[in-house]
């Protein structure tokens, strides 16, 4: 396998009883890359990350992380990765400093070497003033920073992050990203699950996961360019009538409310003037429709629609490739919630 | 106009710590009222007081025209509350959870069954009513939690980060549902950390360190508080970010999607030109730098940072 790849996954598969959570997944992440993993709820993102960490055994497939086989040598992998889980999983009754020391010890980092690293990380996360505070008394944003410090204390080559900013306010989210954004320069590779498409847009590449498979992966720019539908911003009064009316038009793919504006997605072949005429005829008026660039969120929504269409074409259960389970892209795949015991930040087990 | 929420000088102290420091605001019936602020600003404490779950230290509040001290029982019947953390019984099915809440609110049995059908239809939960709640993924649990909070058709709904952790498609559907609820007459009091979502609100307040530091419609928020915003495309982006953060003319520079949003100081007359110049001096290639109206996230960050600075200046 190539030495330039920090993560290499082939044919990865995992089922929980009769529910297939990850279904033949292929993924490659280059060293120093930031790779975003996005997809509907229950698409298999967390299960995938947990297998990459070596804390969950796949049913089939190959996983190499940081040059080691996650199935055969999970301890080698664990020593070279950092993992920031979705839920805060550090010790609430330990202080910031104590949590860091505990993790450094679990990772068997020699005591003399990690204190400097700790100071550096406390400095860049602006957590130094809170070093003696109990984790239980930290705000949500500070807890996530502490999780990040603990995941970086042993200088991992690969950092895996599972929705690290969910429930974190915009200010803390900015600070958190300022830290993440600096890591590739230090040679750290990142694989990140996120429900926020503005975060996905910061990744070098983004993979869309659906029912345990990757539907498409590309740079954010290429993904945006792949949208052929045109999106217009309009202002209408009253807005809810305009929304209802537009939704009924066959040339309209979707309508989203953005405060006092609507974002109207027209089918690629549609003539925009037709839609605006319909608005005027319905008496809701329209003010200066303005074409807007599709965002990564529009790509996400379009991917969901694509899956729906494909499904209705192939019928139920006929499509071996995509699973064909007849489940809509936003329906739960039934991926069971990960057991709590697995939420610890994967220190290597043996010494 | 009739008020759904009326708050005056509300204070909550826990020992020496003042979580809510004399806030006043009101919410009219039928509004979608956005209650924003950084983690730890006092939002959830305020909501718990308004729901009659936590007694204030001092101040006044009326919820659905009931007094927060003397009529907590009446308040609880008039409101729906969807807490930030999972509020459902994991070992009950979705239907059992909704019916359990209906029972607590003394909704007659026949009516409760109707409501289960209505809400599951509108929230897309039909196929999942008999699933154990613990087997649902986040987005579906959040829908189920919303259904339990609304089963008794409260005139006022408190939703504490209802979209936390849900995917973009589900998030859009949630907000469409909230818009519909409001149009049908339900007042919605909602918190979120996703600033795009704040655009759906009729009015917003931003809380910081127990106090309200800004208030207005989304439009007012975007125009009132932040000027001199520039969007920058440059390569390499991190070099541009570093150069701009080091410039004395820059108040804030941050990643925004795959671009940078840069707020220049008030005295800068031509912000876009100032950015180009700063990047030119640092030897970073600028692809684009143009003045833009601030996004809600820019506004939030500017106000919250301003709040932090004010706090730092005030403390010895």
mmCIF file with all atom_site columns, C-alpha atoms in Angstrom, chain A residues 39-42 45 86-87 126 139-142 163 165-175 177-178 181-182 185 194-199 201-202 220-221 224 235 239-241 243-244 247 255-261 265 295 297-298 300-301 304 328-337, chain B residues 37-40 43 84 124 128 131 134-141 143 161 163-173 175-176 179-180 183 192-196 199-201 208 218-219 222 229 237-239 241-242 245 252-258 261 295 297-298 300-302 304-305 308:
data_model
loop_
_atom_site.group_PDB
_atom_site.id
_atom_site.type_symbol
_atom_site.label_atom_id
_atom_site.label_alt_id
_atom_site.label_comp_id
_atom_site.label_asym_id
_atom_site.label_entity_id
_atom_site.label_seq_id
_atom_site.pdbx_PDB_ins_code
_atom_site.Cartn_x
_atom_site.Cartn_y
_atom_site.Cartn_z
_atom_site.occupancy
_atom_site.B_iso_or_equiv
_atom_site.pdbx_formal_charge
_atom_site.auth_seq_id
_atom_site.auth_comp_id
_atom_site.auth_asym_id
_atom_site.auth_atom_id
_atom_site.pdbx_PDB_model_num
ATOM 1   C CA . UNK A 1 39  ? -24.290 11.947 5.312  1.00 0.00 ? 39  UNK A CA 1
ATOM 2   C CA . UNK A 1 40  ? -27.755 11.552 6.716  1.00 0.00 ? 40  UNK A CA 1
ATOM 3   C CA . UNK A 1 41  ? -28.376 10.438 10.220 1.00 0.00 ? 41  UNK A CA 1
ATOM 4   C CA . UNK A 1 42  ? -27.597 6.756  10.586 1.00 0.00 ? 42  UNK A CA 1
ATOM 5   C CA . UNK A 1 45  ? -20.352 7.538  9.899  1.00 0.00 ? 45  UNK A CA 1
ATOM 6   C CA . UNK A 1 86  ? -19.222 12.764 19.721 1.00 0.00 ? 86  UNK A CA 1
ATOM 7   C CA . UNK A 1 87  ? -20.045 12.710 23.404 1.00 0.00 ? 87  UNK A CA 1
ATOM 8   C CA . UNK A 1 126 ? -6.637  29.332 25.396 1.00 0.00 ? 126 UNK A CA 1
ATOM 9   C CA . UNK A 1 139 ? -18.773 24.922 29.230 1.00 0.00 ? 139 UNK A CA 1
ATOM 10  C CA . UNK A 1 140 ? -19.589 22.810 26.173 1.00 0.00 ? 140 UNK A CA 1
ATOM 11  C CA . UNK A 1 141 ? -17.048 24.609 24.013 1.00 0.00 ? 141 UNK A CA 1
ATOM 12  C CA . UNK A 1 142 ? -14.277 24.227 26.596 1.00 0.00 ? 142 UNK A CA 1
ATOM 13  C CA . UNK A 1 163 ? -19.043 15.687 15.123 1.00 0.00 ? 163 UNK A CA 1
ATOM 14  C CA . UNK A 1 165 ? -18.688 20.855 17.323 1.00 0.00 ? 165 UNK A CA 1
ATOM 15  C CA . UNK A 1 166 ? -22.251 19.635 17.816 1.00 0.00 ? 166 UNK A CA 1
ATOM 16  C CA . UNK A 1 167 ? -23.833 21.774 20.517 1.00 0.00 ? 167 UNK A CA 1
ATOM 17  C CA . UNK A 1 168 ? -20.862 24.156 20.504 1.00 0.00 ? 168 UNK A CA 1
ATOM 18  C CA . UNK A 1 169 ? -21.617 27.863 20.057 1.00 0.00 ? 169 UNK A CA 1
ATOM 19  C CA . UNK A 1 170 ? -20.375 29.765 16.974 1.00 0.00 ? 170 UNK A CA 1
ATOM 20  C CA . UNK A 1 171 ? -17.609 31.550 18.863 1.00 0.00 ? 171 UNK A CA 1
ATOM 21  C CA . UNK A 1 172 ? -16.121 28.369 20.331 1.00 0.00 ? 172 UNK A CA 1
ATOM 22  C CA . UNK A 1 173 ? -16.604 26.680 16.970 1.00 0.00 ? 173 UNK A CA 1
ATOM 23  C CA . UNK A 1 174 ? -14.421 29.329 15.318 1.00 0.00 ? 174 UNK A CA 1
ATOM 24  C CA . UNK A 1 175 ? -11.724 28.906 17.959 1.00 0.00 ? 175 UNK A CA 1
ATOM 25  C CA . UNK A 1 177 ? -11.437 25.330 13.835 1.00 0.00 ? 177 UNK A CA 1
ATOM 26  C CA . UNK A 1 178 ? -8.549  27.736 14.187 1.00 0.00 ? 178 UNK A CA 1
ATOM 27  C CA . UNK A 1 181 ? -6.786  24.216 10.586 1.00 0.00 ? 181 UNK A CA 1
ATOM 28  C CA . UNK A 1 182 ? -3.216  24.411 11.792 1.00 0.00 ? 182 UNK A CA 1
ATOM 29  C CA . UNK A 1 185 ? 0.868   21.861 8.546  1.00 0.00 ? 185 UNK A CA 1
ATOM 30  C CA . UNK A 1 194 ? -19.838 16.765 10.674 1.00 0.00 ? 194 UNK A CA 1
ATOM 31  C CA . UNK A 1 195 ? -23.491 17.707 10.256 1.00 0.00 ? 195 UNK A CA 1
ATOM 32  C CA . UNK A 1 196 ? -22.443 21.277 9.373  1.00 0.00 ? 196 UNK A CA 1
ATOM 33  C CA . UNK A 1 197 ? -21.819 21.860 5.698  1.00 0.00 ? 197 UNK A CA 1
ATOM 34  C CA . UNK A 1 198 ? -19.810 25.032 6.278  1.00 0.00 ? 198 UNK A CA 1
ATOM 35  C CA . UNK A 1 199 ? -17.322 22.822 8.133  1.00 0.00 ? 199 UNK A CA 1
ATOM 36  C CA . UNK A 1 201 ? -16.493 23.094 2.936  1.00 0.00 ? 201 UNK A CA 1
ATOM 37  C CA . UNK A 1 202 ? -13.180 23.598 4.791  1.00 0.00 ? 202 UNK A CA 1
ATOM 38  C CA . UNK A 1 220 ? -15.929 20.875 -2.153 1.00 0.00 ? 220 UNK A CA 1
ATOM 39  C CA . UNK A 1 221 ? -15.561 22.975 -5.324 1.00 0.00 ? 221 UNK A CA 1
ATOM 40  C CA . UNK A 1 224 ? -20.665 22.303 -5.897 1.00 0.00 ? 224 UNK A CA 1
ATOM 41  C CA . UNK A 1 235 ? -38.456 37.788 -1.635 1.00 0.00 ? 235 UNK A CA 1
ATOM 42  C CA . UNK A 1 239 ? -43.916 34.288 2.039  1.00 0.00 ? 239 UNK A CA 1
ATOM 43  C CA . UNK A 1 240 ? -45.720 31.129 3.140  1.00 0.00 ? 240 UNK A CA 1
ATOM 44  C CA . UNK A 1 241 ? -48.173 31.372 0.232  1.00 0.00 ? 241 UNK A CA 1
ATOM 45  C CA . UNK A 1 243 ? -43.575 28.800 -0.678 1.00 0.00 ? 243 UNK A CA 1
ATOM 46  C CA . UNK A 1 244 ? -46.654 26.600 -1.025 1.00 0.00 ? 244 UNK A CA 1
ATOM 47  C CA . UNK A 1 247 ? -43.593 23.776 -4.246 1.00 0.00 ? 247 UNK A CA 1
ATOM 48  C CA . UNK A 1 255 ? -37.956 25.705 -1.776 1.00 0.00 ? 255 UNK A CA 1
ATOM 49  C CA . UNK A 1 256 ? -36.145 26.691 1.397  1.00 0.00 ? 256 UNK A CA 1
ATOM 50  C CA . UNK A 1 257 ? -36.877 29.571 3.742  1.00 0.00 ? 257 UNK A CA 1
ATOM 51  C CA . UNK A 1 258 ? -33.943 31.805 4.677  1.00 0.00 ? 258 UNK A CA 1
ATOM 52  C CA . UNK A 1 259 ? -35.484 34.401 6.933  1.00 0.00 ? 259 UNK A CA 1
ATOM 53  C CA . UNK A 1 260 ? -37.278 36.920 4.732  1.00 0.00 ? 260 UNK A CA 1
ATOM 54  C CA . UNK A 1 261 ? -36.000 35.251 1.543  1.00 0.00 ? 261 UNK A CA 1
ATOM 55  C CA . UNK A 1 265 ? -34.114 25.429 -6.757 1.00 0.00 ? 265 UNK A CA 1
ATOM 56  C CA . UNK A 1 295 ? -23.636 25.647 -1.317 1.00 0.00 ? 295 UNK A CA 1
ATOM 57  C CA . UNK A 1 297 ? -25.673 22.075 1.832  1.00 0.00 ? 297 UNK A CA 1
ATOM 58  C CA . UNK A 1 298 ? -27.497 22.243 -1.503 1.00 0.00 ? 298 UNK A CA 1
ATOM 59  C CA . UNK A 1 300 ? -26.190 17.410 0.403  1.00 0.00 ? 300 UNK A CA 1
ATOM 60  C CA . UNK A 1 301 ? -29.902 17.934 -0.174 1.00 0.00 ? 301 UNK A CA 1
ATOM 61  C CA . UNK A 1 304 ? -30.612 12.841 -0.877 1.00 0.00 ? 304 UNK A CA 1
ATOM 62  C CA . UNK A 1 328 ? -35.582 6.965  2.327  1.00 0.00 ? 328 UNK A CA 1
ATOM 63  C CA . UNK A 1 329 ? -32.295 8.846  2.618  1.00 0.00 ? 329 UNK A CA 1
ATOM 64  C CA . UNK A 1 330 ? -33.444 10.508 5.782  1.00 0.00 ? 330 UNK A CA 1
ATOM 65  C CA . UNK A 1 331 ? -34.975 7.490  7.396  1.00 0.00 ? 331 UNK A CA 1
ATOM 66  C CA . UNK A 1 332 ? -32.901 5.865  10.103 1.00 0.00 ? 332 UNK A CA 1
ATOM 67  C CA . UNK A 1 333 ? -30.889 2.949  8.879  1.00 0.00 ? 333 UNK A CA 1
ATOM 68  C CA . UNK A 1 334 ? -31.332 1.414  12.252 1.00 0.00 ? 334 UNK A CA 1
ATOM 69  C CA . UNK A 1 335 ? -27.717 1.832  13.177 1.00 0.00 ? 335 UNK A CA 1
ATOM 70  C CA . UNK A 1 336 ? -27.842 1.146  16.887 1.00 0.00 ? 336 UNK A CA 1
ATOM 71  C CA . UNK A 1 337 ? -26.392 3.786  19.169 1.00 0.00 ? 337 UNK A CA 1
ATOM 72  C CA . UNK B 2 37  ? -25.814 32.999 23.149 1.00 0.00 ? 37  UNK B CA 1
ATOM 73  C CA . UNK B 2 38  ? -22.541 31.200 23.803 1.00 0.00 ? 38  UNK B CA 1
ATOM 74  C CA . UNK B 2 39  ? -22.435 28.027 25.894 1.00 0.00 ? 39  UNK B CA 1
ATOM 75  C CA . UNK B 2 40  ? -22.780 29.003 29.527 1.00 0.00 ? 40  UNK B CA 1
ATOM 76  C CA . UNK B 2 43  ? -29.950 30.423 28.261 1.00 0.00 ? 43  UNK B CA 1
ATOM 77  C CA . UNK B 2 84  ? -31.542 20.055 25.170 1.00 0.00 ? 84  UNK B CA 1
ATOM 78  C CA . UNK B 2 124 ? -42.702 11.710 9.291  1.00 0.00 ? 124 UNK B CA 1
ATOM 79  C CA . UNK B 2 128 ? -41.402 4.298  13.498 1.00 0.00 ? 128 UNK B CA 1
ATOM 80  C CA . UNK B 2 131 ? -39.814 1.171  17.340 1.00 0.00 ? 131 UNK B CA 1
ATOM 81  C CA . UNK B 2 134 ? -33.220 3.722  21.940 1.00 0.00 ? 134 UNK B CA 1
ATOM 82  C CA . UNK B 2 135 ? -32.777 2.254  18.443 1.00 0.00 ? 135 UNK B CA 1
ATOM 83  C CA . UNK B 2 136 ? -33.456 5.592  16.714 1.00 0.00 ? 136 UNK B CA 1
ATOM 84  C CA . UNK B 2 137 ? -30.712 7.832  15.367 1.00 0.00 ? 137 UNK B CA 1
ATOM 85  C CA . UNK B 2 138 ? -30.400 11.425 16.580 1.00 0.00 ? 138 UNK B CA 1
ATOM 86  C CA . UNK B 2 139 ? -32.663 13.093 14.018 1.00 0.00 ? 139 UNK B CA 1
ATOM 87  C CA . UNK B 2 140 ? -35.507 10.697 14.713 1.00 0.00 ? 140 UNK B CA 1
ATOM 88  C CA . UNK B 2 141 ? -35.165 10.957 18.474 1.00 0.00 ? 141 UNK B CA 1
ATOM 89  C CA . UNK B 2 143 ? -38.559 14.402 16.111 1.00 0.00 ? 143 UNK B CA 1
ATOM 90  C CA . UNK B 2 161 ? -31.453 23.280 20.604 1.00 0.00 ? 161 UNK B CA 1
ATOM 91  C CA . UNK B 2 163 ? -31.649 20.590 15.750 1.00 0.00 ? 163 UNK B CA 1
ATOM 92  C CA . UNK B 2 164 ? -28.493 19.718 17.655 1.00 0.00 ? 164 UNK B CA 1
ATOM 93  C CA . UNK B 2 165 ? -26.651 16.959 15.786 1.00 0.00 ? 165 UNK B CA 1
ATOM 94  C CA . UNK B 2 166 ? -29.241 16.427 13.035 1.00 0.00 ? 166 UNK B CA 1
ATOM 95  C CA . UNK B 2 167 ? -28.330 16.300 9.345  1.00 0.00 ? 167 UNK B CA 1
ATOM 96  C CA . UNK B 2 168 ? -29.015 19.207 6.952  1.00 0.00 ? 168 UNK B CA 1
ATOM 97  C CA . UNK B 2 169 ? -32.103 17.676 5.334  1.00 0.00 ? 169 UNK B CA 1
ATOM 98  C CA . UNK B 2 170 ? -33.724 16.939 8.687  1.00 0.00 ? 170 UNK B CA 1
ATOM 99  C CA . UNK B 2 171 ? -32.776 20.413 9.875  1.00 0.00 ? 171 UNK B CA 1
ATOM 100 C CA . UNK B 2 172 ? -34.605 22.010 6.963  1.00 0.00 ? 172 UNK B CA 1
ATOM 101 C CA . UNK B 2 173 ? -37.676 19.873 7.652  1.00 0.00 ? 173 UNK B CA 1
ATOM 102 C CA . UNK B 2 175 ? -37.620 24.500 10.478 1.00 0.00 ? 175 UNK B CA 1
ATOM 103 C CA . UNK B 2 176 ? -40.412 24.120 7.973  1.00 0.00 ? 176 UNK B CA 1
ATOM 104 C CA . UNK B 2 179 ? -42.630 27.884 10.608 1.00 0.00 ? 179 UNK B CA 1
ATOM 105 C CA . UNK B 2 180 ? -45.944 26.052 10.162 1.00 0.00 ? 180 UNK B CA 1
ATOM 106 C CA . UNK B 2 183 ? -48.428 30.270 11.449 1.00 0.00 ? 183 UNK B CA 1
ATOM 107 C CA . UNK B 2 192 ? -29.789 27.222 18.416 1.00 0.00 ? 192 UNK B CA 1
ATOM 108 C CA . UNK B 2 193 ? -26.068 27.427 17.744 1.00 0.00 ? 193 UNK B CA 1
ATOM 109 C CA . UNK B 2 194 ? -26.579 27.282 13.980 1.00 0.00 ? 194 UNK B CA 1
ATOM 110 C CA . UNK B 2 195 ? -26.756 30.859 12.829 1.00 0.00 ? 195 UNK B CA 1
ATOM 111 C CA . UNK B 2 196 ? -28.451 30.066 9.494  1.00 0.00 ? 196 UNK B CA 1
ATOM 112 C CA . UNK B 2 199 ? -32.714 33.658 10.110 1.00 0.00 ? 199 UNK B CA 1
ATOM 113 C CA . UNK B 2 200 ? -36.037 31.820 10.516 1.00 0.00 ? 200 UNK B CA 1
ATOM 114 C CA . UNK B 2 201 ? -36.845 33.754 13.688 1.00 0.00 ? 201 UNK B CA 1
ATOM 115 C CA . UNK B 2 208 ? -23.869 36.769 27.144 1.00 0.00 ? 208 UNK B CA 1
ATOM 116 C CA . UNK B 2 218 ? -32.538 39.120 11.921 1.00 0.00 ? 218 UNK B CA 1
ATOM 117 C CA . UNK B 2 219 ? -32.337 42.029 9.459  1.00 0.00 ? 219 UNK B CA 1
ATOM 118 C CA . UNK B 2 222 ? -27.204 42.052 10.554 1.00 0.00 ? 222 UNK B CA 1
ATOM 119 C CA . UNK B 2 229 ? -16.966 42.903 6.645  1.00 0.00 ? 229 UNK B CA 1
ATOM 120 C CA . UNK B 2 237 ? -5.810  30.195 2.829  1.00 0.00 ? 237 UNK B CA 1
ATOM 121 C CA . UNK B 2 238 ? -4.079  29.553 6.155  1.00 0.00 ? 238 UNK B CA 1
ATOM 122 C CA . UNK B 2 239 ? -1.298  31.976 5.235  1.00 0.00 ? 239 UNK B CA 1
ATOM 123 C CA . UNK B 2 241 ? -5.631  33.873 7.758  1.00 0.00 ? 241 UNK B CA 1
ATOM 124 C CA . UNK B 2 242 ? -2.394  34.281 9.698  1.00 0.00 ? 242 UNK B CA 1
ATOM 125 C CA . UNK B 2 245 ? -4.986  38.014 12.136 1.00 0.00 ? 245 UNK B CA 1
ATOM 126 C CA . UNK B 2 252 ? -11.578 39.466 13.541 1.00 0.00 ? 252 UNK B CA 1
ATOM 127 C CA . UNK B 2 253 ? -10.547 37.055 10.806 1.00 0.00 ? 253 UNK B CA 1
ATOM 128 C CA . UNK B 2 254 ? -11.876 33.523 10.599 1.00 0.00 ? 254 UNK B CA 1
ATOM 129 C CA . UNK B 2 255 ? -12.615 30.629 8.279  1.00 0.00 ? 255 UNK B CA 1
ATOM 130 C CA . UNK B 2 256 ? -16.037 30.795 6.726  1.00 0.00 ? 256 UNK B CA 1
ATOM 131 C CA . UNK B 2 257 ? -16.786 27.743 4.637  1.00 0.00 ? 257 UNK B CA 1
ATOM 132 C CA . UNK B 2 258 ? -13.811 27.649 2.276  1.00 0.00 ? 258 UNK B CA 1
ATOM 133 C CA . UNK B 2 261 ? -14.594 36.466 6.745  1.00 0.00 ? 261 UNK B CA 1
ATOM 134 C CA . UNK B 2 295 ? -23.813 36.916 8.188  1.00 0.00 ? 295 UNK B CA 1
ATOM 135 C CA . UNK B 2 297 ? -22.558 34.129 12.505 1.00 0.00 ? 297 UNK B CA 1
ATOM 136 C CA . UNK B 2 298 ? -20.325 37.174 12.002 1.00 0.00 ? 298 UNK B CA 1
ATOM 137 C CA . UNK B 2 300 ? -22.879 36.608 16.853 1.00 0.00 ? 300 UNK B CA 1
ATOM 138 C CA . UNK B 2 301 ? -19.113 36.274 17.046 1.00 0.00 ? 301 UNK B CA 1
ATOM 139 C CA . UNK B 2 302 ? -18.542 40.041 17.044 1.00 0.00 ? 302 UNK B CA 1
ATOM 140 C CA . UNK B 2 304 ? -19.899 37.604 21.916 1.00 0.00 ? 304 UNK B CA 1
ATOM 141 C CA . UNK B 2 305 ? -16.235 38.641 21.575 1.00 0.00 ? 305 UNK B CA 1
ATOM 142 C CA . UNK B 2 308 ? -15.886 38.920 26.486 1.00 0.00 ? 308 UNK B CA 1
#
